[in-house]
């Protein structure tokens, strides 16, 4: 059997280690990852290897040559012009693959039993077998579900946190029949997970998942790189060591001198031709490459030191990576998680603080304290974007320095000369961060249309009508008063796609930022027609005559926050009386307790003025709570049902879009009006995308009482201001009041929720457990795991996208069934989490890590 070794990766998330080295050539225990993979293939009698190369191909060819020194026959296929993708590069060598073959990634560490996987493939007579494994946190990988016969039922490439439905993931090892390559186009970029495998599923080709036992680590980022080294030393993965084991757990190369006074704790690995000076302390987990010199009294606490490095006297290295040929001078410190690229110099008594990255060939002066990446910017994070834009503690995580770089990263994904709309709430912190974002955008040649303090619904309207490339809105987070939220909006007014988020993250982390000449720097203008644009769209999509004849009186509480002063002017123009409360600005966010107090105040004012209704607006003009004329609040699921009832009464046979967890009252109301319900993931972006006219042309309303409501004919974002005017219109035309609709028209549905703390490492296993313990035809996997029963009864278990939590929702027509079912599933979920934590604690106990 032949194997295709995918060795073309550039390892962008391993920078600065891979600036001059392909990712498969990064050393693990002083051997390249690709060599460990070659040894694994050889152990399973696979000795014909075709390596597909793209990034720095000569490095790999020079090392392996014809493969004879490694016991294999190695040939090469180089993608000269551009990467063809994981499947495209294999299609490119289809003429050499005339029998069953194995594809394996050159940048993962594993000791899987490939022989057993191949036997499984042949026994199942599969066209394609994916080697799978189970991991605690599957968000970085392609998630896969198989049935009881291991036939692949579903997979999702790199899901978001709330999309996880299993902890079984694709390892990038495939056993394939040559005929599957016929489905791929020649000389075109294509991917196994995104292109070939979905097509095979669609065509009904036999495709199986083999769940492998053993160790597997995708060396996709710096933390994984360090962990794979430690796992190799502690015997968690079977690897071939390059050196002799001179003492239990201590491996030494040839011609290495270690002073007798050196203290070495097993396990540790020291390469050939090294010189270790007096009184050096080497902790368990330390890996030292070939030709390394360590000065006297140095303290090595689990560093990974590459070939040719020089470490001075009294230097301290802690769980860091020191690149090839780097010099760390006397009394210097390189601390946990830091990476120093090849051929750099760390001066005497300099300190590199935790998690800082230094690119190759850099000079750090003596005594310097480096607490940012050497090129520029802050300590790198793994992801910038959460479920809803970029969030972080105001002026701690989200600082001016961070915002400048973020703006430059976003601008670098756009064409020079592009226009970007900027807006914010009225707070000083938002103004500061917005100005920093503008500076970053201008530095890469992007022009700014600055709306200043503006409600976000107005920003979305303007973005979609001004023909700009996109927009950014900065505000305090609606749910976390000490956090900032930076939202990126596309040219249609919708939050940007995951693909664009990844591009921005790539530019940010790789520091791949465009720089323009002085005459190309962007400029800033302040559009004056913005309010008119919004007001015209506002009027165009309302029955203005109905509102004029309504004689409505509305009390609006702005909770000291929203930039929505335009609404009272519009309502006054239509002949409505709008009484405004709490419209002055507070620089700090209003707490949930304060909001409840303001809501009570609103109820008293509505009653006293005998107003038509009241409304509390929040989230910078996106969210609202209605108040009937008796001062009773309408919010949450009741508000969702009420809005759906009114809109479908006005637009029978229309379509409404709601999140997966909304109550079944929505379906009952839709059946009454011959309407249609579309359910989406529980994220604002999913609701916006599903309500776009080009996606679902008949949508008349989207959203929920918790997130706000979208009226697609106006713009694709949540808009509490337009919602208020629309409620006035619909109550007038339908000759109803909020109280009468609530009391007479809304179905009696019981809907309850409960939140359970769940570690990130258990979420995937929990979802798989739920999928495996329920019948397939009862499951809905739009977001989380929804278990359907009879008569609109269901249970939803939904992982939180941003916190170590799982939300349970129970819905049904019988309150007792809802209470009992919620109690039952809460117990099941909590028991499973406790069981998994017990297993995890046992597997990570110190006794399990000791290798004699």
Short mmCIF file of N, CA and C in Angstrom, two decimals, residues 14-122:
data_model
loop_
_atom_site.label_atom_id
_atom_site.label_comp_id
_atom_site.label_asym_id
_atom_site.label_seq_id
_atom_site.Cartn_x
_atom_site.Cartn_y
_atom_site.Cartn_z
N UNK A 14 1.99 28.49 14.03
CA UNK A 14 3.20 28.16 14.79
C UNK A 14 4.27 29.23 14.61
N UNK A 15 3.93 30.35 13.95
CA UNK A 15 4.91 31.41 13.84
C UNK A 15 5.32 31.86 15.24
N UNK A 16 6.56 32.22 15.51
CA UNK A 16 7.65 32.43 14.56
C UNK A 16 8.53 31.21 14.31
N UNK A 17 8.09 30.01 14.68
CA UNK A 17 8.93 28.82 14.49
C UNK A 17 9.00 28.39 13.04
N UNK A 18 7.99 28.76 12.23
CA UNK A 18 7.92 28.24 10.87
C UNK A 18 8.17 29.30 9.81
N UNK A 19 8.81 30.40 10.18
CA UNK A 19 9.14 31.41 9.17
C UNK A 19 10.08 30.85 8.11
N UNK A 20 11.00 29.99 8.52
CA UNK A 20 11.96 29.43 7.56
C UNK A 20 11.95 27.91 7.59
N UNK A 21 10.83 27.32 8.00
CA UNK A 21 10.75 25.87 8.18
C UNK A 21 9.33 25.41 7.91
N UNK A 22 9.12 24.41 7.04
CA UNK A 22 7.76 23.89 6.86
C UNK A 22 7.27 23.25 8.16
N UNK A 23 6.00 23.33 8.39
CA UNK A 23 5.43 22.79 9.63
C UNK A 23 5.78 21.32 9.86
N UNK A 24 5.76 20.43 8.85
CA UNK A 24 6.11 19.03 9.10
C UNK A 24 7.56 18.82 9.53
N UNK A 25 8.42 19.84 9.36
CA UNK A 25 9.82 19.70 9.75
C UNK A 25 10.10 20.29 11.14
N UNK A 26 9.05 20.76 11.82
CA UNK A 26 9.23 21.24 13.19
C UNK A 26 9.58 20.04 14.08
N UNK A 27 10.62 20.15 14.91
CA UNK A 27 11.06 18.97 15.66
C UNK A 27 10.19 18.65 16.87
N UNK A 28 9.92 17.36 17.04
CA UNK A 28 9.33 16.81 18.26
C UNK A 28 10.35 15.81 18.81
N UNK A 29 10.85 16.03 20.01
CA UNK A 29 11.91 15.20 20.58
C UNK A 29 13.10 15.11 19.62
N UNK A 30 13.43 16.25 19.03
CA UNK A 30 14.60 16.40 18.15
C UNK A 30 14.49 15.66 16.83
N UNK A 31 13.30 15.22 16.47
CA UNK A 31 13.05 14.65 15.14
C UNK A 31 11.89 15.40 14.51
N UNK A 32 11.95 15.68 13.20
CA UNK A 32 10.81 16.36 12.56
C UNK A 32 9.52 15.55 12.71
N UNK A 33 8.40 16.25 12.78
CA UNK A 33 7.11 15.56 12.86
C UNK A 33 6.97 14.57 11.70
N UNK A 34 7.39 14.99 10.50
CA UNK A 34 7.26 14.12 9.33
C UNK A 34 8.06 12.83 9.49
N UNK A 35 9.16 12.87 10.23
CA UNK A 35 9.93 11.65 10.45
C UNK A 35 9.18 10.70 11.39
N UNK A 36 8.54 11.26 12.40
CA UNK A 36 7.71 10.42 13.28
C UNK A 36 6.59 9.76 12.49
N UNK A 37 5.97 10.51 11.56
CA UNK A 37 4.92 9.94 10.73
C UNK A 37 5.49 8.83 9.84
N UNK A 38 6.67 9.08 9.27
CA UNK A 38 7.31 8.06 8.43
C UNK A 38 7.61 6.80 9.23
N UNK A 39 8.07 6.95 10.46
CA UNK A 39 8.32 5.79 11.32
C UNK A 39 7.03 5.03 11.62
N UNK A 40 5.95 5.76 11.82
CA UNK A 40 4.65 5.11 12.06
C UNK A 40 4.23 4.29 10.84
N UNK A 41 4.37 4.87 9.64
CA UNK A 41 4.02 4.15 8.41
C UNK A 41 4.86 2.89 8.28
N UNK A 42 6.15 3.02 8.56
CA UNK A 42 7.06 1.88 8.43
C UNK A 42 6.68 0.77 9.41
N UNK A 43 6.26 1.14 10.63
CA UNK A 43 5.84 0.13 11.61
C UNK A 43 4.66 -0.67 11.13
N UNK A 44 3.87 -0.10 10.23
CA UNK A 44 2.69 -0.78 9.70
C UNK A 44 2.90 -1.23 8.25
N UNK A 45 4.17 -1.47 7.91
CA UNK A 45 4.55 -2.04 6.62
C UNK A 45 4.11 -1.19 5.43
N UNK A 46 4.06 0.11 5.61
CA UNK A 46 3.78 1.03 4.50
C UNK A 46 5.09 1.73 4.20
N UNK A 47 5.73 1.35 3.11
CA UNK A 47 7.08 1.86 2.83
C UNK A 47 7.17 2.67 1.55
N UNK A 48 6.08 2.77 0.80
CA UNK A 48 6.06 3.64 -0.38
C UNK A 48 5.31 4.92 -0.01
N UNK A 49 6.03 6.04 0.02
CA UNK A 49 5.46 7.30 0.49
C UNK A 49 5.62 8.36 -0.59
N UNK A 50 4.50 9.03 -0.90
CA UNK A 50 4.53 10.19 -1.80
C UNK A 50 4.25 11.42 -0.95
N UNK A 51 5.20 12.33 -0.88
CA UNK A 51 5.04 13.56 -0.09
C UNK A 51 4.59 14.69 -1.00
N UNK A 52 3.48 15.34 -0.66
CA UNK A 52 3.01 16.51 -1.42
C UNK A 52 3.56 17.76 -0.75
N UNK A 53 4.25 18.59 -1.52
CA UNK A 53 4.99 19.73 -0.97
C UNK A 53 4.50 21.04 -1.59
N UNK A 54 4.58 22.11 -0.81
CA UNK A 54 4.33 23.45 -1.37
C UNK A 54 5.24 24.47 -0.71
N UNK A 55 5.17 24.60 0.62
CA UNK A 55 5.92 25.64 1.33
C UNK A 55 7.34 25.13 1.61
N UNK A 56 8.34 25.84 1.10
CA UNK A 56 9.76 25.49 1.28
C UNK A 56 10.01 24.01 1.00
N UNK A 57 9.70 23.54 -0.21
CA UNK A 57 9.78 22.10 -0.49
C UNK A 57 11.19 21.53 -0.38
N UNK A 58 12.22 22.35 -0.67
CA UNK A 58 13.59 21.83 -0.66
C UNK A 58 14.04 21.41 0.73
N UNK A 59 13.48 22.01 1.78
CA UNK A 59 13.86 21.63 3.14
C UNK A 59 13.52 20.16 3.39
N UNK A 60 12.33 19.76 2.96
CA UNK A 60 11.89 18.38 3.18
C UNK A 60 12.64 17.43 2.26
N UNK A 61 12.80 17.82 0.98
CA UNK A 61 13.52 16.94 0.03
C UNK A 61 14.97 16.72 0.46
N UNK A 62 15.62 17.79 0.92
CA UNK A 62 17.02 17.66 1.34
C UNK A 62 17.16 16.76 2.55
N UNK A 63 16.16 16.75 3.41
CA UNK A 63 16.25 15.95 4.63
C UNK A 63 16.00 14.46 4.35
N UNK A 64 14.93 14.16 3.62
CA UNK A 64 14.56 12.75 3.40
C UNK A 64 15.23 12.15 2.16
N UNK A 65 15.52 13.00 1.17
CA UNK A 65 16.07 12.54 -0.11
C UNK A 65 15.21 11.40 -0.68
N UNK A 66 15.81 10.23 -0.98
CA UNK A 66 14.98 9.16 -1.55
C UNK A 66 14.32 8.29 -0.47
N UNK A 67 14.55 8.62 0.80
CA UNK A 67 13.92 7.88 1.89
C UNK A 67 14.66 6.65 2.35
N UNK A 68 15.71 6.25 1.66
CA UNK A 68 16.39 4.99 1.98
C UNK A 68 16.99 5.00 3.38
N UNK A 69 17.49 6.16 3.84
CA UNK A 69 18.05 6.23 5.19
C UNK A 69 16.98 6.05 6.26
N UNK A 70 15.72 6.16 5.88
CA UNK A 70 14.63 6.05 6.85
C UNK A 70 13.80 4.77 6.64
N UNK A 71 14.29 3.90 5.75
CA UNK A 71 13.63 2.62 5.53
C UNK A 71 12.39 2.69 4.67
N UNK A 72 12.24 3.76 3.88
CA UNK A 72 11.08 3.88 2.99
C UNK A 72 11.55 4.35 1.62
N UNK A 73 10.63 4.26 0.66
CA UNK A 73 10.88 4.82 -0.68
C UNK A 73 10.08 6.12 -0.78
N UNK A 74 10.77 7.25 -0.81
CA UNK A 74 10.12 8.56 -0.76
C UNK A 74 10.19 9.23 -2.13
N UNK A 75 9.01 9.62 -2.65
CA UNK A 75 8.94 10.44 -3.86
C UNK A 75 8.17 11.71 -3.54
N UNK A 76 8.23 12.70 -4.43
CA UNK A 76 7.69 14.02 -4.11
C UNK A 76 6.81 14.55 -5.23
N UNK A 77 5.78 15.29 -4.83
CA UNK A 77 4.93 16.02 -5.77
C UNK A 77 4.84 17.45 -5.27
N UNK A 78 5.36 18.38 -6.05
CA UNK A 78 5.43 19.78 -5.61
C UNK A 78 4.34 20.59 -6.32
N UNK A 79 3.56 21.36 -5.50
CA UNK A 79 2.58 22.29 -6.06
C UNK A 79 3.30 23.60 -6.34
N UNK A 80 3.62 23.81 -7.59
CA UNK A 80 4.52 24.91 -7.96
C UNK A 80 3.88 26.29 -7.81
N UNK A 81 2.67 26.44 -8.35
CA UNK A 81 2.09 27.78 -8.46
C UNK A 81 1.30 28.19 -7.22
N UNK A 82 0.33 27.38 -6.84
CA UNK A 82 -0.50 27.72 -5.70
C UNK A 82 -0.99 26.44 -5.05
N UNK A 83 -1.35 26.50 -3.75
CA UNK A 83 -1.85 25.29 -3.08
C UNK A 83 -3.13 24.79 -3.75
N UNK A 84 -3.23 23.49 -3.89
CA UNK A 84 -4.43 22.88 -4.49
C UNK A 84 -5.40 22.36 -3.43
N UNK A 85 -5.09 22.57 -2.16
CA UNK A 85 -5.95 22.06 -1.11
C UNK A 85 -5.64 20.60 -0.79
N UNK A 86 -6.20 20.11 0.30
CA UNK A 86 -5.87 18.76 0.75
C UNK A 86 -6.25 17.70 -0.27
N UNK A 87 -7.39 17.87 -0.93
CA UNK A 87 -7.82 16.87 -1.92
C UNK A 87 -7.23 17.16 -3.29
N UNK A 88 -7.08 18.44 -3.64
CA UNK A 88 -6.58 18.79 -4.96
C UNK A 88 -5.17 18.29 -5.21
N UNK A 89 -4.31 18.33 -4.17
CA UNK A 89 -2.94 17.86 -4.37
C UNK A 89 -2.89 16.35 -4.52
N UNK A 90 -3.84 15.63 -3.92
CA UNK A 90 -3.90 14.17 -4.11
C UNK A 90 -4.45 13.84 -5.50
N UNK A 91 -5.45 14.58 -5.95
CA UNK A 91 -5.97 14.42 -7.30
C UNK A 91 -4.84 14.62 -8.32
N UNK A 92 -3.93 15.51 -8.00
CA UNK A 92 -2.83 15.84 -8.90
C UNK A 92 -1.89 14.66 -9.14
N UNK A 93 -1.88 13.69 -8.21
CA UNK A 93 -1.00 12.52 -8.36
C UNK A 93 -1.82 11.24 -8.52
N UNK A 94 -3.05 11.38 -9.04
CA UNK A 94 -3.95 10.23 -9.15
C UNK A 94 -3.35 9.10 -9.99
N UNK A 95 -2.50 9.43 -10.97
CA UNK A 95 -1.92 8.40 -11.84
C UNK A 95 -1.03 7.43 -11.08
N UNK A 96 -0.53 7.84 -9.91
CA UNK A 96 0.32 6.97 -9.10
C UNK A 96 -0.48 6.18 -8.06
N UNK A 97 -1.78 6.41 -7.99
CA UNK A 97 -2.61 5.80 -6.95
C UNK A 97 -3.60 4.84 -7.61
N UNK A 98 -3.13 3.64 -7.90
CA UNK A 98 -3.95 2.67 -8.65
C UNK A 98 -4.54 1.59 -7.75
N UNK A 99 -4.35 1.70 -6.44
CA UNK A 99 -4.94 0.76 -5.48
C UNK A 99 -5.23 1.50 -4.20
N UNK A 100 -5.86 0.81 -3.24
CA UNK A 100 -6.18 1.43 -1.96
C UNK A 100 -4.96 2.16 -1.41
N UNK A 101 -5.15 3.41 -0.98
CA UNK A 101 -4.03 4.18 -0.46
C UNK A 101 -4.45 4.93 0.80
N UNK A 102 -3.44 5.37 1.56
CA UNK A 102 -3.66 6.07 2.82
C UNK A 102 -3.16 7.50 2.69
N UNK A 103 -3.96 8.43 3.19
CA UNK A 103 -3.56 9.84 3.25
C UNK A 103 -3.36 10.20 4.71
N UNK A 104 -2.23 10.83 5.03
CA UNK A 104 -1.94 11.18 6.42
C UNK A 104 -1.29 12.56 6.47
N UNK A 105 -1.70 13.33 7.45
CA UNK A 105 -1.17 14.69 7.61
C UNK A 105 0.24 14.64 8.15
N UNK A 106 1.09 15.52 7.64
CA UNK A 106 2.47 15.57 8.09
C UNK A 106 2.69 16.48 9.27
N UNK A 107 1.61 16.98 9.88
CA UNK A 107 1.80 17.90 11.00
C UNK A 107 1.01 17.48 12.24
N UNK A 108 0.80 16.17 12.40
CA UNK A 108 0.17 15.68 13.62
C UNK A 108 1.02 14.56 14.20
N UNK A 109 0.92 14.38 15.50
CA UNK A 109 1.67 13.35 16.20
C UNK A 109 0.68 12.27 16.65
N UNK A 110 0.94 11.03 16.27
CA UNK A 110 -0.01 9.95 16.59
C UNK A 110 0.71 8.61 16.62
N UNK A 111 0.09 7.66 17.32
CA UNK A 111 0.57 6.27 17.29
C UNK A 111 -0.57 5.31 16.98
N UNK A 112 -1.57 5.78 16.22
CA UNK A 112 -2.72 4.96 15.87
C UNK A 112 -2.28 3.64 15.21
N UNK A 113 -3.12 2.63 15.40
CA UNK A 113 -2.91 1.34 14.75
C UNK A 113 -3.45 1.42 13.32
N UNK A 114 -2.59 1.79 12.38
CA UNK A 114 -3.02 1.96 10.99
C UNK A 114 -3.41 0.63 10.36
N UNK A 115 -2.75 -0.44 10.79
CA UNK A 115 -3.08 -1.77 10.25
C UNK A 115 -4.53 -2.11 10.55
N UNK A 116 -4.97 -1.85 11.79
CA UNK A 116 -6.36 -2.13 12.16
C UNK A 116 -7.32 -1.26 11.36
N UNK A 117 -6.95 0.00 11.12
CA UNK A 117 -7.81 0.89 10.34
C UNK A 117 -7.95 0.40 8.90
N UNK A 118 -6.85 -0.07 8.31
CA UNK A 118 -6.89 -0.57 6.93
C UNK A 118 -7.73 -1.84 6.86
N UNK A 119 -7.58 -2.73 7.84
CA UNK A 119 -8.41 -3.95 7.87
C UNK A 119 -9.89 -3.60 7.99
N UNK A 120 -10.20 -2.62 8.81
CA UNK A 120 -11.59 -2.15 8.95
C UNK A 120 -12.10 -1.66 7.60
N UNK A 121 -11.32 -0.86 6.90
CA UNK A 121 -11.71 -0.31 5.60
C UNK A 121 -12.05 -1.44 4.62
N UNK A 122 -11.19 -2.45 4.59
CA UNK A 122 -11.41 -3.55 3.63
C UNK A 122 -12.59 -4.41 4.05
#
